[in-house]
Coordinates of C-alpha atoms in Angstrom, one line a residue:
M1 CA -18.1 9.6 -16.5
S2 CA -16.1 6.7 -18.0
T3 CA -12.8 5.3 -16.8
L4 CA -10.0 4.3 -19.2
I5 CA -8.9 0.7 -18.4
A6 CA -5.7 -0.6 -20.0
L7 CA -4.2 -4.1 -19.7
P8 CA -1.5 -6.0 -21.6
R9 CA -3.0 -7.7 -24.6
I10 CA -1.5 -11.0 -23.7
L11 CA -1.0 -12.3 -20.1
R12 CA 0.5 -15.8 -19.5
I13 CA 0.4 -16.6 -15.8
G14 CA 1.5 -19.7 -13.9
A15 CA 4.4 -22.1 -13.2
D16 CA 6.7 -22.5 -16.2
A17 CA 4.9 -19.9 -18.2
L18 CA 8.3 -18.8 -19.4
A19 CA 8.2 -21.7 -21.8
D20 CA 5.4 -19.9 -23.6
L21 CA 7.7 -17.0 -24.7
P22 CA 8.3 -18.3 -28.3
A23 CA 4.5 -18.7 -28.8
V24 CA 3.9 -15.2 -27.4
L25 CA 6.4 -13.7 -29.8
A26 CA 4.9 -15.7 -32.7
D27 CA 1.4 -14.4 -31.8
M28 CA 2.8 -10.8 -32.0
G29 CA 4.6 -11.4 -35.3
C30 CA 8.0 -10.7 -33.7
R31 CA 11.1 -12.6 -35.0
R32 CA 14.1 -10.8 -33.5
P33 CA 13.7 -9.5 -29.9
L34 CA 16.2 -7.7 -27.7
I35 CA 16.4 -9.2 -24.2
V36 CA 17.0 -6.5 -21.7
T37 CA 18.3 -7.8 -18.4
D38 CA 21.0 -7.4 -15.7
D39 CA 24.4 -9.1 -15.3
Y40 CA 23.1 -11.2 -12.4
L41 CA 20.5 -13.0 -14.5
V42 CA 23.1 -13.4 -17.3
S43 CA 25.5 -15.0 -14.8
T44 CA 23.0 -17.4 -13.4
G45 CA 22.2 -18.9 -16.8
A46 CA 18.6 -17.7 -16.8
V47 CA 19.2 -15.7 -20.0
T48 CA 20.8 -18.8 -21.6
R49 CA 17.6 -20.7 -20.7
I50 CA 15.5 -18.2 -22.5
G51 CA 17.8 -18.3 -25.5
E52 CA 17.7 -22.0 -25.8
G53 CA 13.9 -21.9 -26.0
L54 CA 14.0 -19.1 -28.6
R55 CA 16.6 -20.9 -30.8
A56 CA 14.6 -24.1 -30.7
A57 CA 11.7 -22.1 -32.1
G58 CA 13.8 -20.6 -34.8
I59 CA 13.8 -17.1 -33.2
E60 CA 17.0 -15.0 -33.4
F61 CA 17.6 -12.5 -30.6
A62 CA 20.2 -10.1 -29.1
V63 CA 21.0 -9.5 -25.4
F64 CA 21.6 -6.4 -23.5
G65 CA 22.8 -7.5 -20.0
D66 CA 23.9 -4.2 -18.5
V67 CA 20.7 -2.9 -16.8
V68 CA 21.6 -0.8 -13.7
P69 CA 19.5 -0.4 -10.6
D70 CA 17.3 2.7 -10.9
P71 CA 18.1 3.1 -14.7
T72 CA 19.4 6.4 -15.9
T73 CA 19.2 8.2 -19.2
D74 CA 22.8 7.5 -19.9
S75 CA 22.3 3.7 -19.2
L76 CA 19.6 3.5 -21.9
K77 CA 21.6 4.7 -24.9
P78 CA 23.7 1.5 -25.5
A79 CA 20.5 -0.6 -25.4
A80 CA 18.7 1.7 -27.8
D81 CA 21.7 1.6 -30.1
L82 CA 21.7 -2.2 -30.0
V83 CA 18.0 -2.3 -31.0
R84 CA 18.9 -0.3 -34.1
T85 CA 22.2 -2.1 -35.1
E86 CA 20.6 -5.6 -34.6
G87 CA 17.4 -4.7 -36.3
C88 CA 15.3 -5.9 -33.4
D89 CA 11.5 -5.8 -33.7
A90 CA 10.6 -6.2 -30.0
V91 CA 12.0 -5.6 -26.5
I92 CA 11.8 -8.2 -23.7
G93 CA 12.3 -6.8 -20.2
F94 CA 13.5 -9.8 -18.1
G95 CA 14.2 -9.1 -14.4
G96 CA 13.0 -6.8 -11.7
G97 CA 11.5 -3.4 -12.0
S98 CA 14.7 -1.8 -13.3
S99 CA 14.9 -4.3 -16.2
M100 CA 11.3 -3.7 -17.2
D101 CA 11.6 0.1 -16.8
T102 CA 14.7 0.0 -19.0
A103 CA 13.0 -2.2 -21.7
K104 CA 10.0 0.2 -21.8
A105 CA 12.2 3.3 -22.2
V106 CA 14.4 1.5 -24.8
A107 CA 11.3 0.6 -26.9
L108 CA 10.6 4.3 -27.0
L109 CA 14.1 5.7 -27.6
A110 CA 14.9 3.2 -30.4
T111 CA 12.1 4.9 -32.3
T112 CA 12.9 8.6 -31.7
D113 CA 15.8 11.1 -31.3
R114 CA 14.0 13.0 -28.6
P115 CA 15.5 12.9 -25.0
M116 CA 13.7 10.9 -22.3
R117 CA 13.0 14.0 -20.2
E118 CA 10.5 15.1 -22.9
F119 CA 8.3 12.2 -21.9
K120 CA 8.1 12.7 -18.2
A121 CA 4.9 13.5 -16.3
P122 CA 2.6 15.4 -16.9
T123 CA 3.3 14.5 -20.6
L124 CA 1.3 11.4 -21.7
T125 CA 3.0 9.3 -24.4
D126 CA 0.4 7.1 -26.2
E127 CA 1.9 6.5 -29.6
P128 CA 2.8 2.9 -30.3
L129 CA 6.4 1.8 -29.7
L130 CA 8.2 -1.4 -30.5
P131 CA 6.3 -4.3 -28.8
I132 CA 7.3 -4.8 -25.2
I133 CA 7.2 -8.2 -23.5
A134 CA 7.7 -8.1 -19.7
I135 CA 8.9 -11.1 -17.7
P136 CA 9.2 -10.2 -14.0
T137 CA 11.6 -12.2 -11.7
T138 CA 10.5 -10.4 -8.5
A139 CA 7.1 -10.2 -6.9
G140 CA 6.8 -6.5 -6.4
S141 CA 7.0 -3.8 -9.0
G142 CA 4.0 -4.8 -11.1
S143 CA 5.7 -3.1 -14.0
E144 CA 4.6 -6.0 -16.3
A145 CA 1.1 -4.6 -16.1
T146 CA 1.6 -0.8 -15.9
R147 CA 1.6 2.1 -18.3
F148 CA 4.6 3.8 -16.6
T149 CA 8.4 3.7 -16.6
V150 CA 10.7 5.5 -14.1
I151 CA 14.0 6.8 -15.3
T152 CA 16.6 9.0 -13.6
D153 CA 17.8 12.0 -15.6
S154 CA 21.6 11.6 -15.6
E155 CA 22.1 15.4 -16.0
T156 CA 19.8 16.6 -13.2
G157 CA 19.5 13.6 -10.9
E158 CA 15.7 13.8 -11.2
K159 CA 13.9 10.5 -11.0
M160 CA 11.3 10.9 -13.8
L161 CA 7.9 9.2 -13.9
C162 CA 7.0 8.7 -17.6
P163 CA 3.4 7.8 -18.1
G164 CA 1.3 6.7 -21.1
M165 CA -0.1 3.8 -23.1
A166 CA 3.1 3.6 -25.0
F167 CA 4.8 2.1 -21.9
L168 CA 2.2 -0.6 -21.3
P169 CA 3.7 -4.0 -22.2
T170 CA 2.0 -5.7 -25.1
A171 CA 2.5 -9.0 -23.3
A172 CA 3.5 -10.2 -19.8
I173 CA 4.7 -13.6 -18.7
V174 CA 4.2 -14.1 -15.0
D175 CA 6.0 -17.3 -13.8
H176 CA 6.4 -17.5 -10.0
T177 CA 9.1 -20.1 -10.3
L178 CA 11.5 -17.3 -11.4
T179 CA 11.2 -15.8 -7.9
S180 CA 12.3 -18.9 -6.0
S181 CA 15.9 -17.7 -5.5
M182 CA 14.9 -14.2 -4.2
P183 CA 16.7 -13.5 -0.9
P184 CA 14.7 -12.4 2.2
R185 CA 15.7 -8.7 1.8
L186 CA 14.5 -8.5 -1.8
T187 CA 11.4 -10.6 -0.9
A188 CA 10.5 -8.1 1.8
D189 CA 11.2 -4.9 -0.1
T190 CA 9.4 -6.0 -3.3
G191 CA 6.5 -7.5 -1.3
I192 CA 5.9 -4.2 0.6
D193 CA 6.2 -2.4 -2.7
A194 CA 3.3 -4.5 -4.0
L195 CA 1.3 -3.8 -0.9
T196 CA 1.9 -0.1 -1.3
H197 CA 0.8 -0.2 -4.9
A198 CA -2.5 -1.9 -3.9
V199 CA -3.2 0.4 -1.0
E200 CA -2.4 3.6 -2.8
A201 CA -4.5 2.5 -5.8
Y202 CA -7.4 1.9 -3.4
V203 CA -7.2 5.2 -1.5
S204 CA -6.2 7.3 -4.6
R205 CA -8.4 10.1 -5.7
K206 CA -8.4 8.3 -9.1
A207 CA -9.7 5.0 -7.7
N208 CA -12.5 3.3 -9.5
P209 CA -14.5 0.1 -9.2
F210 CA -12.2 -1.8 -11.6
S211 CA -9.0 -0.9 -9.8
D212 CA -10.6 -1.4 -6.4
S213 CA -11.3 -5.1 -7.1
F214 CA -7.7 -5.8 -8.0
A215 CA -6.4 -3.7 -5.2
L216 CA -8.4 -5.4 -2.4
T217 CA -7.7 -8.9 -3.8
A218 CA -3.9 -8.1 -3.8
I219 CA -4.1 -6.7 -0.3
S220 CA -5.8 -9.8 1.0
T221 CA -3.3 -12.1 -0.6
I222 CA -0.2 -10.1 0.5
G223 CA -1.6 -10.1 4.1
R224 CA -1.7 -13.9 4.1
Y225 CA 1.5 -14.7 2.2
L226 CA 4.2 -12.0 2.5
R227 CA 5.6 -13.1 5.9
R228 CA 5.6 -16.7 4.7
A229 CA 7.6 -15.9 1.6
F230 CA 10.0 -13.8 3.7
A231 CA 10.5 -16.6 6.3
D232 CA 10.9 -19.4 3.7
G233 CA 11.9 -18.6 0.2
A234 CA 11.2 -22.3 -0.8
D235 CA 7.5 -21.9 0.1
D236 CA 6.2 -22.4 -3.4
Q237 CA 2.6 -21.6 -2.5
A238 CA 3.6 -18.3 -0.9
R239 CA 5.8 -17.5 -3.9
E240 CA 2.9 -18.2 -6.3
H241 CA 0.4 -16.1 -4.4
M242 CA 2.8 -13.2 -4.0
M243 CA 3.7 -13.2 -7.7
L244 CA 0.0 -13.0 -8.7
A245 CA -0.7 -10.4 -6.1
A246 CA 2.1 -8.2 -7.4
T247 CA 0.6 -8.3 -10.9
Q248 CA -2.9 -7.6 -9.6
A249 CA -1.5 -4.6 -7.6
G250 CA 0.2 -3.4 -10.8
I251 CA -3.1 -3.6 -12.7
A252 CA -4.7 -1.7 -9.9
F253 CA -2.4 1.3 -9.7
S254 CA -1.9 1.4 -13.5
N255 CA -5.7 1.9 -13.8
S256 CA -5.9 4.2 -10.8
S257 CA -2.7 5.8 -9.6
V258 CA -0.1 5.8 -6.9
A259 CA 0.0 8.6 -4.4
L260 CA 2.2 10.2 -1.7
V261 CA 4.4 7.2 -0.8
H262 CA 5.6 6.9 -4.4
G263 CA 6.0 10.6 -4.9
M264 CA 8.3 10.7 -1.8
S265 CA 10.2 7.5 -2.5
R266 CA 11.6 8.6 -5.9
P267 CA 13.9 11.3 -4.4
L268 CA 15.2 8.8 -1.9
G269 CA 16.4 6.6 -4.8
A270 CA 17.8 9.6 -6.7
H271 CA 19.8 11.2 -3.9
F272 CA 20.6 8.2 -1.7
H273 CA 20.4 5.2 -4.0
I274 CA 17.9 3.4 -1.7
S275 CA 16.1 0.8 -3.7
H276 CA 12.5 1.6 -4.8
G277 CA 10.9 -1.1 -2.7
M278 CA 12.9 -0.2 0.4
S279 CA 12.1 3.5 0.0
N280 CA 8.4 2.7 -0.2
A281 CA 8.6 0.5 2.9
M282 CA 10.4 3.2 4.9
L283 CA 7.7 5.7 4.1
F284 CA 4.6 3.6 4.0
P285 CA 3.6 3.7 7.8
A286 CA 4.3 7.4 8.3
V287 CA 2.5 8.4 5.1
T288 CA -0.5 6.2 5.9
E289 CA -0.7 7.8 9.4
F290 CA -0.6 11.2 7.8
S291 CA -3.3 10.4 5.2
V292 CA -5.7 8.1 7.1
G293 CA -8.0 10.8 8.5
A294 CA -9.1 11.9 5.0
A295 CA -10.0 8.4 3.8
T296 CA -10.8 6.5 7.0
A297 CA -13.4 4.2 5.4
R298 CA -11.1 3.3 2.5
Y299 CA -8.2 2.5 4.8
A300 CA -10.6 0.5 7.0
D301 CA -11.5 -1.6 3.9
C302 CA -7.7 -2.2 3.4
A303 CA -7.4 -3.3 7.0
R304 CA -10.3 -5.8 6.7
A305 CA -9.0 -7.1 3.4
Y306 CA -5.5 -7.5 4.9
G307 CA -6.9 -9.4 7.8
V308 CA -6.1 -7.2 10.8
A309 CA -9.7 -6.0 11.3
D310 CA -13.2 -7.3 10.7
D311 CA -16.8 -6.0 10.4
D312 CA -17.0 -5.7 14.2
H313 CA -14.4 -2.9 14.2
S314 CA -15.5 0.7 13.5
D315 CA -13.8 2.3 10.5
E316 CA -11.7 4.4 12.8
A317 CA -10.5 1.4 14.8
A318 CA -9.8 -0.6 11.7
A319 CA -7.8 2.1 10.0
A320 CA -5.8 2.6 13.2
L321 CA -5.1 -1.2 13.3
F322 CA -3.9 -1.0 9.7
V323 CA -1.4 1.8 10.5
A324 CA -0.1 -0.2 13.5
E325 CA 0.2 -3.3 11.3
L326 CA 2.3 -1.5 8.7
R327 CA 4.8 -0.5 11.5
Q328 CA 4.8 -4.1 12.8
L329 CA 5.3 -5.5 9.3
N330 CA 8.4 -3.2 8.8
H331 CA 9.7 -4.5 12.1
D332 CA 9.1 -8.1 11.3
L333 CA 10.6 -7.8 7.8
E334 CA 13.6 -5.9 9.2
V335 CA 13.1 -2.8 7.1
P336 CA 15.8 -0.3 8.0
A337 CA 15.4 3.4 8.7
P338 CA 17.5 5.8 6.6
H339 CA 19.9 6.4 9.5
D340 CA 20.5 2.6 9.6
L341 CA 22.1 3.0 6.2
S342 CA 24.8 5.4 7.4
I343 CA 23.2 8.3 5.6
D344 CA 24.7 11.6 6.9
P345 CA 22.0 13.4 9.0
D346 CA 23.2 16.8 7.8
Q347 CA 23.0 15.8 4.2
W348 CA 19.5 14.4 4.8
A349 CA 18.4 17.6 6.5
G350 CA 19.9 19.8 3.8
L351 CA 18.1 17.9 1.0
L352 CA 14.7 18.1 2.7
P353 CA 13.4 21.1 0.7
T354 CA 14.7 19.7 -2.6
M355 CA 13.2 16.3 -2.0
A356 CA 9.9 17.8 -1.0
E357 CA 9.7 19.9 -4.1
Q358 CA 10.7 16.9 -6.3
A359 CA 8.1 14.8 -4.6
L360 CA 5.4 17.4 -5.4
A361 CA 6.6 17.8 -9.0
S362 CA 6.1 14.1 -9.7
G363 CA 2.3 14.6 -9.5
S364 CA 1.7 11.6 -7.4
P365 CA 1.0 13.5 -4.1
Q366 CA -1.9 15.2 -5.8
N367 CA -3.7 11.8 -5.9
N368 CA -3.3 11.3 -2.1
P369 CA -6.4 11.5 0.2
V370 CA -4.6 14.5 1.8
V371 CA -2.7 16.6 -0.7
P372 CA 0.4 17.7 1.3
T373 CA 2.3 20.9 1.3
A374 CA 6.1 20.9 0.8
D375 CA 6.5 21.6 4.6
E376 CA 4.3 18.6 5.4
I377 CA 6.3 16.3 3.1
A378 CA 9.6 17.6 4.7
A379 CA 8.1 16.8 8.1
I380 CA 7.4 13.2 7.1
Y381 CA 10.9 12.8 5.7
R382 CA 12.3 14.1 9.0
S383 CA 10.1 11.7 11.0
I384 CA 11.4 8.6 9.3
F385 CA 15.1 9.3 9.5

């Protein structure tokens, strides 16, 4: 039985790869892109830097600088309208996962009158959209290499996973120098997000030899460099390796799948506005402990790749060491628990049934080594509070 493998057609990776953007657009035959980004990157002058390079190459462009964290369907409309009014022929997602998710959705909505909710899982959207160029500024989401976007329905509050080849960027520019100003909190949350991507891709029921190779390489790299990047944001070597690992982890889960951690993290963002990376980090140790017995050998492989176990450890011992390391990593990187964020415990308890059902409805838990019940998901939520 064959496995469908999908990658961006163009990948430019390395220091100062951002300078290659005009050449990438020329290769794609695009002359008027829309840059989709957030107000922070506009304020720092990073968007101006991109614009100067485009103007020097004779490329006109427009800018949408109002990306919101965890983008909503309402937040997409102004950007999609701008594509139409400006006659843009490509969409550049410049920033973290929210900017890239917004760009992917805008590339779709600018070509259709259908609402975004019609494209959520299990629907697969494969028809071509406007070309998408993804330029990440964080080492975590891996969205530059994935065939997914995540958008919150403004009417229902549901955080929708929208899958399909249509959302795979045509090109990605991966320049680790763009991450040098990431603060420690963002470094930690996005780094653990990347680790979650790699581990879930490897233990997923949809894992395959292609995704396995990228997943294990990413796990090994993150094990060596995440704490370094957190401790010293100016550590250029750590930044470079974390950026590459995040892209490799994105390739891994895009060609395998994510699993229970991601299914459970989306409701945390929708209901409590906890960032995606932090939500994953909160859940990762508890979900791994819940799942490890059904895929002990796979989790042991993760432990060995990460560097907390070796061939002298049995699979059971290695897997147990990995669970312990995930808890230690959260401690060392100062990941808060939900109660540390002043979330009301009664509100948390009252939403457990809803969040459990929303997690299951996402489809991701069905890829987990142990497919949980709604009650088991609620119990995990309860345990991490």
